[in-house]
Coordinates of C-alpha atoms and ligand atoms in Angstrom, one line a residue:
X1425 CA 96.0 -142.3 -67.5
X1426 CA 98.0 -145.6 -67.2
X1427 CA 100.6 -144.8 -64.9
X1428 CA 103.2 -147.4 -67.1
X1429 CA 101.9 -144.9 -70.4
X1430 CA 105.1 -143.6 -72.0
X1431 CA 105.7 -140.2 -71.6
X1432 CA 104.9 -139.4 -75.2
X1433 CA 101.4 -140.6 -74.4
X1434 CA 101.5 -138.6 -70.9
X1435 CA 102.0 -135.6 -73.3
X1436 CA 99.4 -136.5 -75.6
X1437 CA 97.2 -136.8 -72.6
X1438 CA 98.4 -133.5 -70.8
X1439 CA 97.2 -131.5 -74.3
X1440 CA 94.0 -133.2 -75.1
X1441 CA 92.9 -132.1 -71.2
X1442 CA 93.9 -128.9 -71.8
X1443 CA 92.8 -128.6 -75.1
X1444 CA 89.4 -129.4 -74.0
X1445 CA 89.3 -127.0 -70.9
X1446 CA 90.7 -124.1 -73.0
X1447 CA 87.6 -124.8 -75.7
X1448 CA 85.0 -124.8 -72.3
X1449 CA 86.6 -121.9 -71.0
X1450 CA 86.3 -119.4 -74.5
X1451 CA 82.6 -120.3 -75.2
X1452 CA 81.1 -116.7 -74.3
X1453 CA 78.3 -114.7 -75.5
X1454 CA 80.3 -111.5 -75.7
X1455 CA 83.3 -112.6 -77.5
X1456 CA 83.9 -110.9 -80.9
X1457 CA 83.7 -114.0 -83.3
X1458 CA 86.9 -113.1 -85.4
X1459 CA 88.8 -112.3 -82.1
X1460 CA 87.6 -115.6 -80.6
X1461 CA 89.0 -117.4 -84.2
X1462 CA 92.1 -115.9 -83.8
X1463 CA 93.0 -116.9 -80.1
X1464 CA 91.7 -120.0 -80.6
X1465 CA 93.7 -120.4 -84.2
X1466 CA 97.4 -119.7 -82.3
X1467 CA 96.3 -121.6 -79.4
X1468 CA 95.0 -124.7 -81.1
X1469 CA 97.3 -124.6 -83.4
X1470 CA 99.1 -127.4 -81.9
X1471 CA 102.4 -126.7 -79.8
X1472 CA 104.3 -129.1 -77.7
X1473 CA 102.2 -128.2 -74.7
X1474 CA 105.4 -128.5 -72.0
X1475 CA 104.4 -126.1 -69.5
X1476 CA 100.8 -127.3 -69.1
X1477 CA 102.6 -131.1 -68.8
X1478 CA 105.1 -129.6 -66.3
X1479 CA 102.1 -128.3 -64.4
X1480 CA 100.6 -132.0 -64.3
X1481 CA 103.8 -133.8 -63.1
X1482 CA 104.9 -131.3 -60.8
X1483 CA 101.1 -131.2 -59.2
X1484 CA 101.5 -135.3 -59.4
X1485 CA 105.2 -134.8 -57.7
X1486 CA 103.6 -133.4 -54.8
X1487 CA 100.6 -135.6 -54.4
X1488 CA 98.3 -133.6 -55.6
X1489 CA 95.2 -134.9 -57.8
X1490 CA 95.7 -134.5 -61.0
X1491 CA 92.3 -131.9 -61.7
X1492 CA 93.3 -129.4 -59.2
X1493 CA 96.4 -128.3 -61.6
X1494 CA 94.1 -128.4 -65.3
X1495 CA 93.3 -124.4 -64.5
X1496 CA 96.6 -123.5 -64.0
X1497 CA 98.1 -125.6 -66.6
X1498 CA 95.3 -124.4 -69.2
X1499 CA 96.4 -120.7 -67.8
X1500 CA 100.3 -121.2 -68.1
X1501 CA 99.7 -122.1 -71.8
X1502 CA 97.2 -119.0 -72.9
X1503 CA 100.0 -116.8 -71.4
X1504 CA 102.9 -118.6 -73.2
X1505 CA 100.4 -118.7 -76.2
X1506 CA 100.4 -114.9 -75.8
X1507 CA 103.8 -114.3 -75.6
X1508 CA 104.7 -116.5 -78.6
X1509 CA 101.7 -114.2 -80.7
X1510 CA 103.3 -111.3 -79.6
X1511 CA 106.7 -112.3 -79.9
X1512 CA 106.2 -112.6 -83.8
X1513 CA 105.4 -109.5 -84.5
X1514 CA 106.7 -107.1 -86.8
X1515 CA 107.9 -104.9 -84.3
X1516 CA 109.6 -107.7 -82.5
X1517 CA 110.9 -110.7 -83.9
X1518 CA 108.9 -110.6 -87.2
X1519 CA 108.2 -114.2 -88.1
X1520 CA 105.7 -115.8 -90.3
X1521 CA 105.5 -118.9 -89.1
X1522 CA 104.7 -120.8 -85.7
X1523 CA 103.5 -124.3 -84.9
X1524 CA 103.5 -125.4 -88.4
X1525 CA 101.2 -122.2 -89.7
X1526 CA 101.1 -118.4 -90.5
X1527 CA 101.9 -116.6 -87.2
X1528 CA 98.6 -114.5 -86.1
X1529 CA 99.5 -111.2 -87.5
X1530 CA 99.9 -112.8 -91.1
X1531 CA 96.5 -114.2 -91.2
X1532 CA 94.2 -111.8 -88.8
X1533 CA 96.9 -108.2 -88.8
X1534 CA 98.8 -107.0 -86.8
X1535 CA 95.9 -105.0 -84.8
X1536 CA 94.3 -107.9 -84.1
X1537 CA 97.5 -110.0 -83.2
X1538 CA 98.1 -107.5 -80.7
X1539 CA 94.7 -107.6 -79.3
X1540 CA 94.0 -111.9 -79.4
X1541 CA 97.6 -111.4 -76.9
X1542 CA 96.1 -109.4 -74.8
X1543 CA 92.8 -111.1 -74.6
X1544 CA 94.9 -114.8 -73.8
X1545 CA 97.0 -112.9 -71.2
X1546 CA 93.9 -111.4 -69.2
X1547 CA 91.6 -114.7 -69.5
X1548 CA 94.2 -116.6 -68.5
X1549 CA 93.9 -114.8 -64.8
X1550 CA 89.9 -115.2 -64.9
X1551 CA 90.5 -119.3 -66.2
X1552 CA 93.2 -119.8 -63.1
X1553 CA 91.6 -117.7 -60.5
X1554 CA 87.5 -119.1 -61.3
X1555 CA 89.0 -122.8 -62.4
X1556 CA 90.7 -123.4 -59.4
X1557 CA 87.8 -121.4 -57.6
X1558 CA 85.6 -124.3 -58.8
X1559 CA 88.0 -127.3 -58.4
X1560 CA 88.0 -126.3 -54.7
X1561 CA 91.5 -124.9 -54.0
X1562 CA 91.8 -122.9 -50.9
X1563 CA 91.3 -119.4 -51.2
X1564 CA 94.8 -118.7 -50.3
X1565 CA 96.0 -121.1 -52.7
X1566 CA 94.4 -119.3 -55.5
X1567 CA 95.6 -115.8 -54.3
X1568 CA 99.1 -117.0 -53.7
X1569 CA 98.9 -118.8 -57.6
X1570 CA 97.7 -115.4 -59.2
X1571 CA 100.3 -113.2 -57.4
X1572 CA 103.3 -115.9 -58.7
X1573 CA 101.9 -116.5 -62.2
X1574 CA 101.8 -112.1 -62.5
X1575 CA 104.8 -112.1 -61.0
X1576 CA 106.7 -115.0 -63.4
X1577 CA 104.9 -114.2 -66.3
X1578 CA 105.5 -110.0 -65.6
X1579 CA 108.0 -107.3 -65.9
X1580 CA 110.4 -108.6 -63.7
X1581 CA 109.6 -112.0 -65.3
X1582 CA 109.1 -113.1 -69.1
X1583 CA 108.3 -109.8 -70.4
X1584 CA 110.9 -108.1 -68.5
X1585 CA 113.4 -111.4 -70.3
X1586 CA 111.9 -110.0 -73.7
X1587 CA 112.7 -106.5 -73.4
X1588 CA 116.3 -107.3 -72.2
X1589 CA 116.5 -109.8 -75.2
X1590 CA 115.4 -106.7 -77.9
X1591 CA 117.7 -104.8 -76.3
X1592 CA 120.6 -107.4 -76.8
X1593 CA 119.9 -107.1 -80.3
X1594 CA 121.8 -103.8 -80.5
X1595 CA 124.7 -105.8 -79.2
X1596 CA 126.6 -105.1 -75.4
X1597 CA 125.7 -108.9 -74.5
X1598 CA 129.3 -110.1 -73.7
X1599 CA 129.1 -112.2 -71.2
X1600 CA 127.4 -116.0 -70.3
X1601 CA 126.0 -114.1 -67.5
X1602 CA 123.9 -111.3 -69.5
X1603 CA 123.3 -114.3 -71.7
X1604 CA 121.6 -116.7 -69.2
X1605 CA 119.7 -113.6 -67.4
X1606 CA 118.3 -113.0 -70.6
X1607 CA 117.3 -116.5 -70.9
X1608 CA 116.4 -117.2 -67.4
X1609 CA 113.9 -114.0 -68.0
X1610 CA 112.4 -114.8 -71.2
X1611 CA 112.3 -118.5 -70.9
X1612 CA 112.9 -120.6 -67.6
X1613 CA 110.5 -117.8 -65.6
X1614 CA 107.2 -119.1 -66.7
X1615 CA 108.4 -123.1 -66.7
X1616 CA 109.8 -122.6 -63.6
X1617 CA 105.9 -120.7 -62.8
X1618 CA 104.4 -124.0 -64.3
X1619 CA 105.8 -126.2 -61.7
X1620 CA 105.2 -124.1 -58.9
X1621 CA 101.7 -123.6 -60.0
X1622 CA 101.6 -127.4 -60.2
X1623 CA 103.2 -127.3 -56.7
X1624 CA 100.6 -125.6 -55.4
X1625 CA 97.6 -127.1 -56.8
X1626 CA 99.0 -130.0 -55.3
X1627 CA 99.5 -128.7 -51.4
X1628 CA 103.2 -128.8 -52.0
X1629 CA 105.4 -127.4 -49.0
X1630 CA 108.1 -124.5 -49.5
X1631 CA 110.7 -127.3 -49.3
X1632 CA 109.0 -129.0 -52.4
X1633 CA 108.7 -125.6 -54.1
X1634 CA 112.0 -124.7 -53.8
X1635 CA 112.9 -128.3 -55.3
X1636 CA 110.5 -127.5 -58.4
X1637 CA 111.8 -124.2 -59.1
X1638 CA 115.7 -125.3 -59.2
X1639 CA 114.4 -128.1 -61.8
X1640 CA 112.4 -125.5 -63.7
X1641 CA 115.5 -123.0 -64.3
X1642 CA 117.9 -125.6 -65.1
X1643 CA 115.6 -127.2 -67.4
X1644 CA 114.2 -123.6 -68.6
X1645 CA 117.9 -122.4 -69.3
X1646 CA 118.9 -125.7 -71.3
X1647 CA 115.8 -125.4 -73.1
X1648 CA 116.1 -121.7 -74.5
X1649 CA 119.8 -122.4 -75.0
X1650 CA 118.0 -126.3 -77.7
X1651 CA 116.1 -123.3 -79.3
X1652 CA 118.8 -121.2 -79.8
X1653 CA 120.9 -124.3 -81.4
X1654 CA 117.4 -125.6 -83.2
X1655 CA 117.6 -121.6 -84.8
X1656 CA 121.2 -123.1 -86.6
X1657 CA 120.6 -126.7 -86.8
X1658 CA 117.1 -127.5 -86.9
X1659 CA 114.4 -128.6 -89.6
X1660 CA 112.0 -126.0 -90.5
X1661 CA 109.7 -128.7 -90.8
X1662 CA 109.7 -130.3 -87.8
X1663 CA 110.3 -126.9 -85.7
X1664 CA 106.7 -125.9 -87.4
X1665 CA 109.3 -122.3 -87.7
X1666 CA 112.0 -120.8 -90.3
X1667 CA 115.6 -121.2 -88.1
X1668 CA 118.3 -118.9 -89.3
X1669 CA 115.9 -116.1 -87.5
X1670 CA 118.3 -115.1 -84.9
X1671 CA 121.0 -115.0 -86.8
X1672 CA 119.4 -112.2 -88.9
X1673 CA 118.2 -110.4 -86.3
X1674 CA 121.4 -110.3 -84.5
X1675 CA 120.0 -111.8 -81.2
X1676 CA 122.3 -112.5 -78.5
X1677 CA 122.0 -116.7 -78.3
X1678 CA 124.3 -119.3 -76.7
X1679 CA 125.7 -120.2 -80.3
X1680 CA 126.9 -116.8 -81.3
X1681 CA 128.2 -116.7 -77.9
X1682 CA 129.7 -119.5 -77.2
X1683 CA 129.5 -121.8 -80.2
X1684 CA 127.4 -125.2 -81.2
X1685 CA 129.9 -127.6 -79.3
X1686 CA 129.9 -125.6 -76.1
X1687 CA 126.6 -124.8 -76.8
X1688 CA 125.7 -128.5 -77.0
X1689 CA 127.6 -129.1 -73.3
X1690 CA 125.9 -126.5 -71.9
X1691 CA 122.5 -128.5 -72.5
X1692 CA 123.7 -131.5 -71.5
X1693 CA 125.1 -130.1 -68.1
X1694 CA 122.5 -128.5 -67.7
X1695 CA 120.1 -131.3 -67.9
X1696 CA 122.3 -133.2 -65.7
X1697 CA 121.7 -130.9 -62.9
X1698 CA 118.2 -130.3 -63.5
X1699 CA 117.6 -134.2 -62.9
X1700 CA 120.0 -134.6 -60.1
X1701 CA 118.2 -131.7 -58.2
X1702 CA 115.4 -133.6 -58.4
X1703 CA 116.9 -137.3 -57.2
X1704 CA 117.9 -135.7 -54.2
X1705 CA 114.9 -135.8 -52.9
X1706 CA 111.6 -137.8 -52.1
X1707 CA 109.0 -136.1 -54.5
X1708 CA 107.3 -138.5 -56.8
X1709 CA 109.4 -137.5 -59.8
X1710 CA 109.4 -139.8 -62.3
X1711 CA 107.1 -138.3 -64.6
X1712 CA 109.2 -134.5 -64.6
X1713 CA 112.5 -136.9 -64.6
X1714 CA 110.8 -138.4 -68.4
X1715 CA 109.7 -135.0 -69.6
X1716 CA 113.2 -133.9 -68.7
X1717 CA 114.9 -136.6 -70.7
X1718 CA 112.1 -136.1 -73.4
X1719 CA 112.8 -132.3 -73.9
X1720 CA 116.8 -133.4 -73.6
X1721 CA 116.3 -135.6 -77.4
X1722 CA 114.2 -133.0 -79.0
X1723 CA 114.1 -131.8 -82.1
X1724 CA 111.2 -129.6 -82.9
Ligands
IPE709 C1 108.9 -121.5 -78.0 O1 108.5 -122.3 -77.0 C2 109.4 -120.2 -77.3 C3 110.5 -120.4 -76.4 C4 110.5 -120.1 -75.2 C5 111.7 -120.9 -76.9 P1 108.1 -123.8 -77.4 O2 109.2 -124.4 -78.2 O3 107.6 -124.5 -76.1 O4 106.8 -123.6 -78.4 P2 105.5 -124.5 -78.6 O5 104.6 -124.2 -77.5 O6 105.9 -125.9 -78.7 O7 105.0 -124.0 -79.9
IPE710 C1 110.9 -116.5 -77.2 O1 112.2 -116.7 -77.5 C2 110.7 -116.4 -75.8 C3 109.3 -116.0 -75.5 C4 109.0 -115.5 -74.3 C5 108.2 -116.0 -76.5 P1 112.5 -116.8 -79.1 O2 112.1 -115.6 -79.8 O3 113.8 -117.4 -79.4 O4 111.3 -117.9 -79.5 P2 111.1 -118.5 -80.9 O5 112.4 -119.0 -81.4 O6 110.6 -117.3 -81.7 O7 110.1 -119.6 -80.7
MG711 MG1 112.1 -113.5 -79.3
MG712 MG1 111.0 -115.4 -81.7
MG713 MG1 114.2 -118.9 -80.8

């Protein structure tokens, strides 16, 4: 890609690769054909596609080449593909509508949901750990990229940030700092995964990974804090999902907290600091410093 391509088109770009891989990566004799159509209907259902971008300019950041991150960005988004299948459920935030269609329960059940979730969240460690295999990385590399991405995406990570987020539904979240431990669980874990994965594709040093992973939970945390304001204020529409969910559900969010105008601050300081972090120092960073301002005017 044209390194003067906007970042709109570096998005574009980021997906289609990804897009692509994921297809080459799910062609298997053994696959059950309706649970191959429903992983493949949530996961090419569209989607912004930020972590697997965030993969690509962190891996670019570092001075990596850009195919040595496509495993690991095509990984990152099966596991947040996953979570977002699972998330929807009945049982958990029963929704029946993501990226513009019927969430996965809705069309294939709930047995199946359940099942296409786990199916992206164990392929995703045979696509990162045989991708990367066959790119080349180190050994070590790979090893060290499997142990963060179970670690990020695990119980102390995302799925642990879920549980703690059901639980806040019964109320006893009080405080900005259950809040935003909640949200740094659920949320800014795996981003912050997708630029150290990126990181390390690339040869990054611990100084550079550090770098990455302040970015990420800034960034991470003023994202989950958008969605929570995009559940008030946002277009059904655009969002591709109904708003008004957590509301109904009683979730703790930054807006019942907090309210929209401090709410709104919070982002923006938030943003602040995540691109500051990353002007202090010499990384190539102009792509993640885009993607921030990018995710910063959202609105879906
Ligand atoms: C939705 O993530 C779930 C959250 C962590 C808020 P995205 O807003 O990135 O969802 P897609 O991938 O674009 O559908
Ligand atoms: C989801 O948070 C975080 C995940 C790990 C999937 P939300 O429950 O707020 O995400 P949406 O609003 O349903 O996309
Ligand atoms: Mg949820
Ligand atoms: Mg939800
Ligand atoms: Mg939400």
């Amino acid at each position: 890609l044209n390194p003067s391509a906007s970042i709109v088109e570096y998005i574009r770009h980021s997906a289609q690769r990804v897009e692509n891989y994921f297809q080459n990566q799910i062609s298997h004799d053994h696959i059950p054909p309706r649970l191959l159509e429903a992983i493949s209907y949530s996961f090419l259902a569209g989607g912004k596609r930020l972590r697997p971008t965030l993969v690509f300019a962190a891996n670019e950041a570092v001075g990596g080449k850009m195919d040595s991150g496509l495993p690991a960005a095509c990984a990152i988004e099966m596991i947040h593909t996953y979570s977002l299948i699972h998330d929807d459920l009945p049982a958990m935030d029963n929704d029946d509508y993501r990226r513009g269609k019927l969430t996965n329960h809705k069309v294939y059940g709930e047995a199946m949901a359940i099942l296409a979730g786990d199916g992206l969240l164990t392929h995703a460690f045979h696509v990162l750990s045989k991708g990367s295999r066959l790119a080349g990385l180190d050994a070590a590399v790979i090893i060290r990229m499997v142990e963060e991405l179970s670690t990020y995406a695990g119980i102390g990570g995302m799925v642990g940030g879920q549980v703690k987020d059901l639980e806040g539904e019964k109320g006893g979240v009080h405080s900005r700092e259950q809040l935003e431990s909640i949200h740094l669980r659920k949320t800014s874990d795996l981003m912050v995964c997708a630029l150290r994965l990126g990181g390390l594709a690339g040869g990054a040093t611990e100084d550079e990974l550090s770098v990455l992973t302040q970015f990420g939970y800034s960034l991470g945390l003023a994202f989950q804090i958008q969605d929570d304001i995009l559940d008030v204020i946002g277009d059904e529409q655009k969002m591709g999902k109904k708003v008004g969910s957590d509301e109904k559900l009683h979730k703790a969010t930054y807006p019942a907290l907090i309210g929209l105008d401090q709410s709104i601050a919070e982002v923006n300081r938030l943003m602040d600091q995540a691109k500051y972090q990353l002007e202090q120092t010499d990384l190539k960073r102009d792509r993640l410093l885009q993607l921030a301002n990018y995710i910063l005017q959202r609105d879906q």
